[in-house]
Amino acid sequence: MSTHPPITGRPVRVALVGAGNRGLTYAEWIKAHPDRAELVAVADPRPTARAAAGAPVEFDDWRPLVENRIADAVIVATQDRFHAEPVLALAEAGYAILAEKPLAPTEDETRKIVEGVERAGVLFAVCHVMRYTPYTDLVKEVVDSGVLGQLVSLDHLEPVGWWHYAHSYVRGPWRSEKDSSPMLLAKSCHDLDWITYIMGGRIEQVTGFGGLKHFRPENAPAGSADRCLDCAVESDCPYSALKLYMPTLREKGAVWPVTHVTEATDEAGLVQALREGPYGVCAYRSDNDVVDHQVLAMQLSGGVTATFQMVAFTEQTHRQTRIFGSHGWLRGDGERVTVQDFRTGETTVHELGVSGSNAADGHGGGDAALVEAFVTAVATGDAGAVRSGPATSLGSHLAAFAAERARHTGTVQSVPAK
């Protein structure tokens, strides 16, 4: 457990680099807890994004933060491919850093980040928010209690959600491996990290399959057009942009995911954005190339096995998990955990009563708990408050890169220990 100088007598001063949806979510916790933390600066090239953050000091680039250290910590929430340079420079400048996942789209960059922050000796955390939810605490408590006996296997599903996939991975910033990263890394390094955290072992070998099956030009409905606004069959299409965004704007106002589509707050502005921008393009005619389904088979340390499936064609809901032990089994759905003890035959249901599985709902409490843990670590100097440090995060990233090699080559891949 590494220790860093504690901060006494004042709130932790935090700067935000990248004021998109994730960055603003973390900033909201900071602004809601002025006794614990203070948002002192924001860096983003977009004036509207900087204004939304509401920090007293604004920069259009992160470099002034390196030249003039005005905070104790920095949250780096830029797009995936723009993490490495600011993280390394800010770490060298002595900032504690909370970095959005994935760390980087390539193994080389990921390793450079981890090596750089460890060399700098700064407090470093990664936004693996699933580690911080009350649901995860409950599952971990059950597993660690020994009621399941010897852990044998795990089966885990990430139901991305049909509309969420169409929004983020067909039309959105994560639709292209070249411009962001492989789908498994962008969306599911969360899950690989969570599996290792819950099961208490690292992923040693992995294989798997997957691809882009449905969202392809040859699957476009007969009579469809390049844009939903011009499409004669739009009303029958489940991926119609009008269906995905207009009801949200009418019922809830300008909230996520509408805020990703346009900065406008009225229907005319939304229509214009769908007419001109990527979110109005036919879901079958976008320039997307990331997978819409993927399955993994894994061996963890200690001979434990695990399977993982990420699929677009589901409701947008919590992950689904089953854990199998020698003396019991567990089933979890993000809101409740069911456990059967083979020794007594008794089945126990633990109800959490939480909701909110996606980014708009705070990831079931994970977003807030993550920032609180990071601020606590910075304030006290105790890195033990952080559950997702550089070494642990590197493991899940290396597993994702190995899984992608396995998918492309049809092989079983070993995952490096470090």
mmCIF file with all atom_site columns, N, CA and C in Angstrom, residues 258-321:
data_model
loop_
_atom_site.group_PDB
_atom_site.id
_atom_site.type_symbol
_atom_site.label_atom_id
_atom_site.label_alt_id
_atom_site.label_comp_id
_atom_site.label_asym_id
_atom_site.label_entity_id
_atom_site.label_seq_id
_atom_site.pdbx_PDB_ins_code
_atom_site.Cartn_x
_atom_site.Cartn_y
_atom_site.Cartn_z
_atom_site.occupancy
_atom_site.B_iso_or_equiv
_atom_site.pdbx_formal_charge
_atom_site.auth_seq_id
_atom_site.auth_comp_id
_atom_site.auth_asym_id
_atom_site.auth_atom_id
_atom_site.pdbx_PDB_model_num
ATOM 1   N N  . VAL A 1 258 ? -29.399 12.534  -25.637 1.00 0.00 ? 258 VAL A N  1
ATOM 2   C CA . VAL A 1 258 ? -29.663 13.653  -26.554 1.00 0.00 ? 258 VAL A CA 1
ATOM 3   C C  . VAL A 1 258 ? -28.510 14.657  -26.525 1.00 0.00 ? 258 VAL A C  1
ATOM 4   N N  . THR A 1 259 ? -27.928 14.861  -25.347 1.00 0.00 ? 259 THR A N  1
ATOM 5   C CA . THR A 1 259 ? -26.841 15.833  -25.230 1.00 0.00 ? 259 THR A CA 1
ATOM 6   C C  . THR A 1 259 ? -25.593 15.415  -26.002 1.00 0.00 ? 259 THR A C  1
ATOM 7   N N  . HIS A 1 260 ? -25.489 14.143  -26.347 1.00 0.00 ? 260 HIS A N  1
ATOM 8   C CA . HIS A 1 260 ? -24.393 13.706  -27.207 1.00 0.00 ? 260 HIS A CA 1
ATOM 9   C C  . HIS A 1 260 ? -24.670 14.053  -28.667 1.00 0.00 ? 260 HIS A C  1
ATOM 10  N N  . VAL A 1 261 ? -25.926 14.182  -29.004 1.00 0.00 ? 261 VAL A N  1
ATOM 11  C CA . VAL A 1 261 ? -26.326 14.411  -30.388 1.00 0.00 ? 261 VAL A CA 1
ATOM 12  C C  . VAL A 1 261 ? -26.238 15.883  -30.751 1.00 0.00 ? 261 VAL A C  1
ATOM 13  N N  . THR A 1 262 ? -26.655 16.763  -29.830 1.00 0.00 ? 262 THR A N  1
ATOM 14  C CA . THR A 1 262 ? -26.723 18.194  -30.113 1.00 0.00 ? 262 THR A CA 1
ATOM 15  C C  . THR A 1 262 ? -26.629 19.006  -28.832 1.00 0.00 ? 262 THR A C  1
ATOM 16  N N  . GLU A 1 263 ? -26.138 20.211  -28.959 1.00 0.00 ? 263 GLU A N  1
ATOM 17  C CA . GLU A 1 263 ? -26.143 21.145  -27.837 1.00 0.00 ? 263 GLU A CA 1
ATOM 18  C C  . GLU A 1 263 ? -27.464 21.897  -27.749 1.00 0.00 ? 263 GLU A C  1
ATOM 19  N N  . ALA A 1 264 ? -28.296 21.765  -28.788 1.00 0.00 ? 264 ALA A N  1
ATOM 20  C CA . ALA A 1 264 ? -29.610 22.421  -28.796 1.00 0.00 ? 264 ALA A CA 1
ATOM 21  C C  . ALA A 1 264 ? -30.529 21.752  -27.782 1.00 0.00 ? 264 ALA A C  1
ATOM 22  N N  . THR A 1 265 ? -31.537 22.468  -27.362 1.00 0.00 ? 265 THR A N  1
ATOM 23  C CA . THR A 1 265 ? -32.471 21.942  -26.367 1.00 0.00 ? 265 THR A CA 1
ATOM 24  C C  . THR A 1 265 ? -33.896 21.842  -26.897 1.00 0.00 ? 265 THR A C  1
ATOM 25  N N  . ASP A 1 266 ? -34.087 22.096  -28.212 1.00 0.00 ? 266 ASP A N  1
ATOM 26  C CA . ASP A 1 266 ? -35.425 22.024  -28.782 1.00 0.00 ? 266 ASP A CA 1
ATOM 27  C C  . ASP A 1 266 ? -35.451 21.014  -29.931 1.00 0.00 ? 266 ASP A C  1
ATOM 28  N N  . GLU A 1 267 ? -36.675 20.727  -30.402 1.00 0.00 ? 267 GLU A N  1
ATOM 29  C CA . GLU A 1 267 ? -36.842 19.718  -31.447 1.00 0.00 ? 267 GLU A CA 1
ATOM 30  C C  . GLU A 1 267 ? -36.218 20.158  -32.765 1.00 0.00 ? 267 GLU A C  1
ATOM 31  N N  . ALA A 1 268 ? -36.287 21.431  -33.069 1.00 0.00 ? 268 ALA A N  1
ATOM 32  C CA . ALA A 1 268 ? -35.708 21.915  -34.316 1.00 0.00 ? 268 ALA A CA 1
ATOM 33  C C  . ALA A 1 268 ? -34.195 21.691  -34.323 1.00 0.00 ? 268 ALA A C  1
ATOM 34  N N  . GLY A 1 269 ? -33.561 21.939  -33.184 1.00 0.00 ? 269 GLY A N  1
ATOM 35  C CA . GLY A 1 269 ? -32.118 21.724  -33.088 1.00 0.00 ? 269 GLY A CA 1
ATOM 36  C C  . GLY A 1 269 ? -31.745 20.264  -33.208 1.00 0.00 ? 269 GLY A C  1
ATOM 37  N N  . LEU A 1 270 ? -32.565 19.389  -32.612 1.00 0.00 ? 270 LEU A N  1
ATOM 38  C CA . LEU A 1 270 ? -32.313 17.955  -32.726 1.00 0.00 ? 270 LEU A CA 1
ATOM 39  C C  . LEU A 1 270 ? -32.462 17.493  -34.164 1.00 0.00 ? 270 LEU A C  1
ATOM 40  N N  . VAL A 1 271 ? -33.514 17.945  -34.830 1.00 0.00 ? 271 VAL A N  1
ATOM 41  C CA . VAL A 1 271 ? -33.729 17.573  -36.230 1.00 0.00 ? 271 VAL A CA 1
ATOM 42  C C  . VAL A 1 271 ? -32.553 18.028  -37.096 1.00 0.00 ? 271 VAL A C  1
ATOM 43  N N  . GLN A 1 272 ? -32.069 19.221  -36.855 1.00 0.00 ? 272 GLN A N  1
ATOM 44  C CA . GLN A 1 272 ? -30.928 19.716  -37.625 1.00 0.00 ? 272 GLN A CA 1
ATOM 45  C C  . GLN A 1 272 ? -29.696 18.830  -37.404 1.00 0.00 ? 272 GLN A C  1
ATOM 46  N N  . ALA A 1 273 ? -29.480 18.426  -36.157 1.00 0.00 ? 273 ALA A N  1
ATOM 47  C CA . ALA A 1 273 ? -28.335 17.567  -35.856 1.00 0.00 ? 273 ALA A CA 1
ATOM 48  C C  . ALA A 1 273 ? -28.473 16.206  -36.532 1.00 0.00 ? 273 ALA A C  1
ATOM 49  N N  . LEU A 1 274 ? -29.675 15.687  -36.573 1.00 0.00 ? 274 LEU A N  1
ATOM 50  C CA . LEU A 1 274 ? -29.893 14.406  -37.242 1.00 0.00 ? 274 LEU A CA 1
ATOM 51  C C  . LEU A 1 274 ? -29.771 14.550  -38.757 1.00 0.00 ? 274 LEU A C  1
ATOM 52  N N  . ARG A 1 275 ? -30.030 15.723  -39.245 1.00 0.00 ? 275 ARG A N  1
ATOM 53  C CA . ARG A 1 275 ? -29.902 15.993  -40.683 1.00 0.00 ? 275 ARG A CA 1
ATOM 54  C C  . ARG A 1 275 ? -28.430 16.089  -41.085 1.00 0.00 ? 275 ARG A C  1
ATOM 55  N N  . GLU A 1 276 ? -27.600 16.639  -40.192 1.00 0.00 ? 276 GLU A N  1
ATOM 56  C CA . GLU A 1 276 ? -26.233 16.968  -40.576 1.00 0.00 ? 276 GLU A CA 1
ATOM 57  C C  . GLU A 1 276 ? -25.163 16.095  -39.921 1.00 0.00 ? 276 GLU A C  1
ATOM 58  N N  . GLY A 1 277 ? -25.453 15.535  -38.773 1.00 0.00 ? 277 GLY A N  1
ATOM 59  C CA . GLY A 1 277 ? -24.408 14.850  -38.004 1.00 0.00 ? 277 GLY A CA 1
ATOM 60  C C  . GLY A 1 277 ? -24.473 13.340  -38.079 1.00 0.00 ? 277 GLY A C  1
ATOM 61  N N  . PRO A 1 278 ? -23.557 12.651  -37.411 1.00 0.00 ? 278 PRO A N  1
ATOM 62  C CA . PRO A 1 278 ? -23.467 11.200  -37.490 1.00 0.00 ? 278 PRO A CA 1
ATOM 63  C C  . PRO A 1 278 ? -24.618 10.455  -36.844 1.00 0.00 ? 278 PRO A C  1
ATOM 64  N N  . TYR A 1 279 ? -25.326 11.098  -35.907 1.00 0.00 ? 279 TYR A N  1
ATOM 65  C CA . TYR A 1 279 ? -26.388 10.402  -35.194 1.00 0.00 ? 279 TYR A CA 1
ATOM 66  C C  . TYR A 1 279 ? -27.663 10.254  -36.006 1.00 0.00 ? 279 TYR A C  1
ATOM 67  N N  . GLY A 1 280 ? -27.733 10.904  -37.160 1.00 0.00 ? 280 GLY A N  1
ATOM 68  C CA . GLY A 1 280 ? -28.893 10.742  -38.029 1.00 0.00 ? 280 GLY A CA 1
ATOM 69  C C  . GLY A 1 280 ? -28.663 9.812   -39.198 1.00 0.00 ? 280 GLY A C  1
ATOM 70  N N  . VAL A 1 281 ? -27.452 9.245   -39.290 1.00 0.00 ? 281 VAL A N  1
ATOM 71  C CA . VAL A 1 281 ? -27.111 8.325   -40.371 1.00 0.00 ? 281 VAL A CA 1
ATOM 72  C C  . VAL A 1 281 ? -27.800 6.982   -40.147 1.00 0.00 ? 281 VAL A C  1
ATOM 73  N N  . CYS A 1 282 ? -28.211 6.340   -41.223 1.00 0.00 ? 282 CYS A N  1
ATOM 74  C CA . CYS A 1 282 ? -28.803 5.004   -41.142 1.00 0.00 ? 282 CYS A CA 1
ATOM 75  C C  . CYS A 1 282 ? -27.861 4.073   -40.395 1.00 0.00 ? 282 CYS A C  1
ATOM 76  N N  . ALA A 1 283 ? -28.389 3.327   -39.441 1.00 0.00 ? 283 ALA A N  1
ATOM 77  C CA . ALA A 1 283 ? -27.565 2.429   -38.629 1.00 0.00 ? 283 ALA A CA 1
ATOM 78  C C  . ALA A 1 283 ? -26.889 1.346   -39.458 1.00 0.00 ? 283 ALA A C  1
ATOM 79  N N  . TYR A 1 284 ? -27.383 1.128   -40.667 1.00 0.00 ? 284 TYR A N  1
ATOM 80  C CA . TYR A 1 284 ? -26.800 0.109   -41.543 1.00 0.00 ? 284 TYR A CA 1
ATOM 81  C C  . TYR A 1 284 ? -25.813 0.715   -42.537 1.00 0.00 ? 284 TYR A C  1
ATOM 82  N N  . ARG A 1 285 ? -25.676 2.030   -42.526 1.00 0.00 ? 285 ARG A N  1
ATOM 83  C CA . ARG A 1 285 ? -24.808 2.702   -43.496 1.00 0.00 ? 285 ARG A CA 1
ATOM 84  C C  . ARG A 1 285 ? -23.770 3.597   -42.834 1.00 0.00 ? 285 ARG A C  1
ATOM 85  N N  . SER A 1 286 ? -23.506 3.385   -41.557 1.00 0.00 ? 286 SER A N  1
ATOM 86  C CA . SER A 1 286 ? -22.488 4.152   -40.869 1.00 0.00 ? 286 SER A CA 1
ATOM 87  C C  . SER A 1 286 ? -21.109 3.595   -41.224 1.00 0.00 ? 286 SER A C  1
ATOM 88  N N  . ASP A 1 287 ? -20.086 4.258   -40.733 1.00 0.00 ? 287 ASP A N  1
ATOM 89  C CA . ASP A 1 287 ? -18.721 3.785   -40.981 1.00 0.00 ? 287 ASP A CA 1
ATOM 90  C C  . ASP A 1 287 ? -18.200 2.971   -39.801 1.00 0.00 ? 287 ASP A C  1
ATOM 91  N N  . ASN A 1 288 ? -19.107 2.337   -39.058 1.00 0.00 ? 288 ASN A N  1
ATOM 92  C CA . ASN A 1 288 ? -18.743 1.552   -37.890 1.00 0.00 ? 288 ASN A CA 1
ATOM 93  C C  . ASN A 1 288 ? -18.066 0.241   -38.278 1.00 0.00 ? 288 ASN A C  1
ATOM 94  N N  . ASP A 1 289 ? -17.168 -0.232  -37.382 1.00 0.00 ? 289 ASP A N  1
ATOM 95  C CA . ASP A 1 289 ? -16.549 -1.532  -37.622 1.00 0.00 ? 289 ASP A CA 1
ATOM 96  C C  . ASP A 1 289 ? -16.333 -2.347  -36.347 1.00 0.00 ? 289 ASP A C  1
ATOM 97  N N  . VAL A 1 290 ? -16.779 -1.843  -35.183 1.00 0.00 ? 290 VAL A N  1
ATOM 98  C CA . VAL A 1 290 ? -16.574 -2.612  -33.953 1.00 0.00 ? 290 VAL A CA 1
ATOM 99  C C  . VAL A 1 290 ? -17.609 -3.736  -33.866 1.00 0.00 ? 290 VAL A C  1
ATOM 100 N N  . VAL A 1 291 ? -17.287 -4.774  -33.120 1.00 0.00 ? 291 VAL A N  1
ATOM 101 C CA . VAL A 1 291 ? -18.145 -5.959  -33.030 1.00 0.00 ? 291 VAL A CA 1
ATOM 102 C C  . VAL A 1 291 ? -19.475 -5.613  -32.369 1.00 0.00 ? 291 VAL A C  1
ATOM 103 N N  . ASP A 1 292 ? -20.516 -6.366  -32.747 1.00 0.00 ? 292 ASP A N  1
ATOM 104 C CA . ASP A 1 292 ? -21.789 -6.228  -32.038 1.00 0.00 ? 292 ASP A CA 1
ATOM 105 C C  . ASP A 1 292 ? -22.093 -7.454  -31.178 1.00 0.00 ? 292 ASP A C  1
ATOM 106 N N  . HIS A 1 293 ? -21.187 -8.431  -31.185 1.00 0.00 ? 293 HIS A N  1
ATOM 107 C CA . HIS A 1 293 ? -21.290 -9.567  -30.270 1.00 0.00 ? 293 HIS A CA 1
ATOM 108 C C  . HIS A 1 293 ? -19.909 -10.197 -30.112 1.00 0.00 ? 293 HIS A C  1
ATOM 109 N N  . GLN A 1 294 ? -19.624 -10.679 -28.909 1.00 0.00 ? 294 GLN A N  1
ATOM 110 C CA . GLN A 1 294 ? -18.329 -11.293 -28.653 1.00 0.00 ? 294 GLN A CA 1
ATOM 111 C C  . GLN A 1 294 ? -18.448 -12.219 -27.448 1.00 0.00 ? 294 GLN A C  1
ATOM 112 N N  . VAL A 1 295 ? -17.828 -13.383 -27.546 1.00 0.00 ? 295 VAL A N  1
ATOM 113 C CA . VAL A 1 295 ? -17.810 -14.330 -26.430 1.00 0.00 ? 295 VAL A CA 1
ATOM 114 C C  . VAL A 1 295 ? -16.366 -14.680 -26.102 1.00 0.00 ? 295 VAL A C  1
ATOM 115 N N  . LEU A 1 296 ? -16.087 -14.868 -24.819 1.00 0.00 ? 296 LEU A N  1
ATOM 116 C CA . LEU A 1 296 ? -14.761 -15.225 -24.345 1.00 0.00 ? 296 LEU A CA 1
ATOM 117 C C  . LEU A 1 296 ? -14.843 -16.445 -23.441 1.00 0.00 ? 296 LEU A C  1
ATOM 118 N N  . ALA A 1 297 ? -13.838 -17.297 -23.538 1.00 0.00 ? 297 ALA A N  1
ATOM 119 C CA . ALA A 1 297 ? -13.615 -18.364 -22.559 1.00 0.00 ? 297 ALA A CA 1
ATOM 120 C C  . ALA A 1 297 ? -12.255 -18.125 -21.938 1.00 0.00 ? 297 ALA A C  1
ATOM 121 N N  . MET A 1 298 ? -12.196 -18.189 -20.622 1.00 0.00 ? 298 MET A N  1
ATOM 122 C CA . MET A 1 298 ? -10.980 -17.797 -19.915 1.00 0.00 ? 298 MET A CA 1
ATOM 123 C C  . MET A 1 298 ? -10.605 -18.802 -18.841 1.00 0.00 ? 298 MET A C  1
ATOM 124 N N  . GLN A 1 299 ? -9.305  -18.913 -18.589 1.00 0.00 ? 299 GLN A N  1
ATOM 125 C CA . GLN A 1 299 ? -8.815  -19.609 -17.409 1.00 0.00 ? 299 GLN A CA 1
ATOM 126 C C  . GLN A 1 299 ? -8.133  -18.613 -16.505 1.00 0.00 ? 299 GLN A C  1
ATOM 127 N N  . LEU A 1 300 ? -8.567  -18.604 -15.241 1.00 0.00 ? 300 LEU A N  1
ATOM 128 C CA . LEU A 1 300 ? -7.982  -17.722 -14.249 1.00 0.00 ? 300 LEU A CA 1
ATOM 129 C C  . LEU A 1 300 ? -6.976  -18.490 -13.411 1.00 0.00 ? 300 LEU A C  1
ATOM 130 N N  . SER A 1 301 ? -6.199  -17.765 -12.643 1.00 0.00 ? 301 SER A N  1
ATOM 131 C CA . SER A 1 301 ? -5.241  -18.412 -11.756 1.00 0.00 ? 301 SER A CA 1
ATOM 132 C C  . SER A 1 301 ? -5.969  -19.351 -10.792 1.00 0.00 ? 301 SER A C  1
ATOM 133 N N  . GLY A 1 302 ? -5.301  -20.440 -10.456 1.00 0.00 ? 302 GLY A N  1
ATOM 134 C CA . GLY A 1 302 ? -5.909  -21.426 -9.577  1.00 0.00 ? 302 GLY A CA 1
ATOM 135 C C  . GLY A 1 302 ? -6.803  -22.409 -10.291 1.00 0.00 ? 302 GLY A C  1
ATOM 136 N N  . GLY A 1 303 ? -6.807  -22.388 -11.632 1.00 0.00 ? 303 GLY A N  1
ATOM 137 C CA . GLY A 1 303 ? -7.621  -23.331 -12.393 1.00 0.00 ? 303 GLY A CA 1
ATOM 138 C C  . GLY A 1 303 ? -9.088  -22.969 -12.495 1.00 0.00 ? 303 GLY A C  1
ATOM 139 N N  . VAL A 1 304 ? -9.468  -21.775 -12.052 1.00 0.00 ? 304 VAL A N  1
ATOM 140 C CA . VAL A 1 304 ? -10.854 -21.314 -12.174 1.00 0.00 ? 304 VAL A CA 1
ATOM 141 C C  . VAL A 1 304 ? -11.135 -20.952 -13.630 1.00 0.00 ? 304 VAL A C  1
ATOM 142 N N  . THR A 1 305 ? -12.315 -21.296 -14.123 1.00 0.00 ? 305 THR A N  1
ATOM 143 C CA . THR A 1 305 ? -12.712 -20.944 -15.483 1.00 0.00 ? 305 THR A CA 1
ATOM 144 C C  . THR A 1 305 ? -13.775 -19.859 -15.458 1.00 0.00 ? 305 THR A C  1
ATOM 145 N N  . ALA A 1 306 ? -13.893 -19.157 -16.597 1.00 0.00 ? 306 ALA A N  1
ATOM 146 C CA . ALA A 1 306 ? -14.897 -18.101 -16.703 1.00 0.00 ? 306 ALA A CA 1
ATOM 147 C C  . ALA A 1 306 ? -15.303 -17.944 -18.154 1.00 0.00 ? 306 ALA A C  1
ATOM 148 N N  . THR A 1 307 ? -16.546 -17.556 -18.363 1.00 0.00 ? 307 THR A N  1
ATOM 149 C CA . THR A 1 307 ? -17.024 -17.180 -19.685 1.00 0.00 ? 307 THR A CA 1
ATOM 150 C C  . THR A 1 307 ? -17.593 -15.778 -19.604 1.00 0.00 ? 307 THR A C  1
ATOM 151 N N  . PHE A 1 308 ? -17.489 -15.073 -20.712 1.00 0.00 ? 308 PHE A N  1
ATOM 152 C CA . PHE A 1 308 ? -18.003 -13.708 -20.788 1.00 0.00 ? 308 PHE A CA 1
ATOM 153 C C  . PHE A 1 308 ? -18.649 -13.501 -22.152 1.00 0.00 ? 308 PHE A C  1
ATOM 154 N N  . GLN A 1 309 ? -19.800 -12.865 -22.159 1.00 0.00 ? 309 GLN A N  1
ATOM 155 C CA . GLN A 1 309 ? -20.446 -12.513 -23.411 1.00 0.00 ? 309 GLN A CA 1
ATOM 156 C C  . GLN A 1 309 ? -20.870 -11.054 -23.389 1.00 0.00 ? 309 GLN A C  1
ATOM 157 N N  . MET A 1 310 ? -20.498 -10.328 -24.448 1.00 0.00 ? 310 MET A N  1
ATOM 158 C CA . MET A 1 310 ? -20.945 -8.960  -24.671 1.00 0.00 ? 310 MET A CA 1
ATOM 159 C C  . MET A 1 310 ? -21.799 -8.977  -25.932 1.00 0.00 ? 310 MET A C  1
ATOM 160 N N  . VAL A 1 311 ? -23.029 -8.487  -25.834 1.00 0.00 ? 311 VAL A N  1
ATOM 161 C CA . VAL A 1 311 ? -23.910 -8.538  -26.992 1.00 0.00 ? 311 VAL A CA 1
ATOM 162 C C  . VAL A 1 311 ? -24.774 -7.290  -27.051 1.00 0.00 ? 311 VAL A C  1
ATOM 163 N N  . ALA A 1 312 ? -24.976 -6.795  -28.267 1.00 0.00 ? 312 ALA A N  1
ATOM 164 C CA . ALA A 1 312 ? -25.740 -5.564  -28.463 1.00 0.00 ? 312 ALA A CA 1
ATOM 165 C C  . ALA A 1 312 ? -27.242 -5.789  -28.355 1.00 0.00 ? 312 ALA A C  1
ATOM 166 N N  . PHE A 1 313 ? -27.709 -6.979  -28.680 1.00 0.00 ? 313 PHE A N  1
ATOM 167 C CA . PHE A 1 313 ? -29.132 -7.204  -28.942 1.00 0.00 ? 313 PHE A CA 1
ATOM 168 C C  . PHE A 1 313 ? -29.881 -7.643  -27.689 1.00 0.00 ? 313 PHE A C  1
ATOM 169 N N  . THR A 1 314 ? -29.978 -6.704  -26.752 1.00 0.00 ? 314 THR A N  1
ATOM 170 C CA . THR A 1 314 ? -30.622 -6.956  -25.468 1.00 0.00 ? 314 THR A CA 1
ATOM 171 C C  . THR A 1 314 ? -31.343 -5.692  -25.018 1.00 0.00 ? 314 THR A C  1
ATOM 172 N N  . GLU A 1 315 ? -32.089 -5.808  -23.937 1.00 0.00 ? 315 GLU A N  1
ATOM 173 C CA . GLU A 1 315 ? -32.531 -4.616  -23.243 1.00 0.00 ? 315 GLU A CA 1
ATOM 174 C C  . GLU A 1 315 ? -31.301 -3.962  -22.619 1.00 0.00 ? 315 GLU A C  1
ATOM 175 N N  . GLN A 1 316 ? -31.385 -2.688  -22.300 1.00 0.00 ? 316 GLN A N  1
ATOM 176 C CA . GLN A 1 316 ? -30.274 -1.991  -21.669 1.00 0.00 ? 316 GLN A CA 1
ATOM 177 C C  . GLN A 1 316 ? -30.457 -2.122  -20.170 1.00 0.00 ? 316 GLN A C  1
ATOM 178 N N  . THR A 1 317 ? -29.686 -3.031  -19.568 1.00 0.00 ? 317 THR A N  1
ATOM 179 C CA . THR A 1 317 ? -29.904 -3.326  -18.159 1.00 0.00 ? 317 THR A CA 1
ATOM 180 C C  . THR A 1 317 ? -28.589 -3.728  -17.504 1.00 0.00 ? 317 THR A C  1
ATOM 181 N N  . HIS A 1 318 ? -28.684 -4.180  -16.269 1.00 0.00 ? 318 HIS A N  1
ATOM 182 C CA . HIS A 1 318 ? -27.506 -4.576  -15.519 1.00 0.00 ? 318 HIS A CA 1
ATOM 183 C C  . HIS A 1 318 ? -26.847 -5.824  -16.100 1.00 0.00 ? 318 HIS A C  1
ATOM 184 N N  . ARG A 1 319 ? -25.569 -5.975  -15.771 1.00 0.00 ? 319 ARG A N  1
ATOM 185 C CA . ARG A 1 319 ? -24.882 -7.219  -16.078 1.00 0.00 ? 319 ARG A CA 1
ATOM 186 C C  . ARG A 1 319 ? -25.548 -8.386  -15.331 1.00 0.00 ? 319 ARG A C  1
ATOM 187 N N  . GLN A 1 320 ? -25.408 -9.564  -15.902 1.00 0.00 ? 320 GLN A N  1
ATOM 188 C CA . GLN A 1 320 ? -25.968 -10.772 -15.305 1.00 0.00 ? 320 GLN A CA 1
ATOM 189 C C  . GLN A 1 320 ? -24.809 -11.734 -15.020 1.00 0.00 ? 320 GLN A C  1
ATOM 190 N N  . THR A 1 321 ? -24.761 -12.255 -13.808 1.00 0.00 ? 321 THR A N  1
ATOM 191 C CA . THR A 1 321 ? -23.624 -13.083 -13.412 1.00 0.00 ? 321 THR A CA 1
ATOM 192 C C  . THR A 1 321 ? -24.078 -14.317 -12.647 1.00 0.00 ? 321 THR A C  1
#
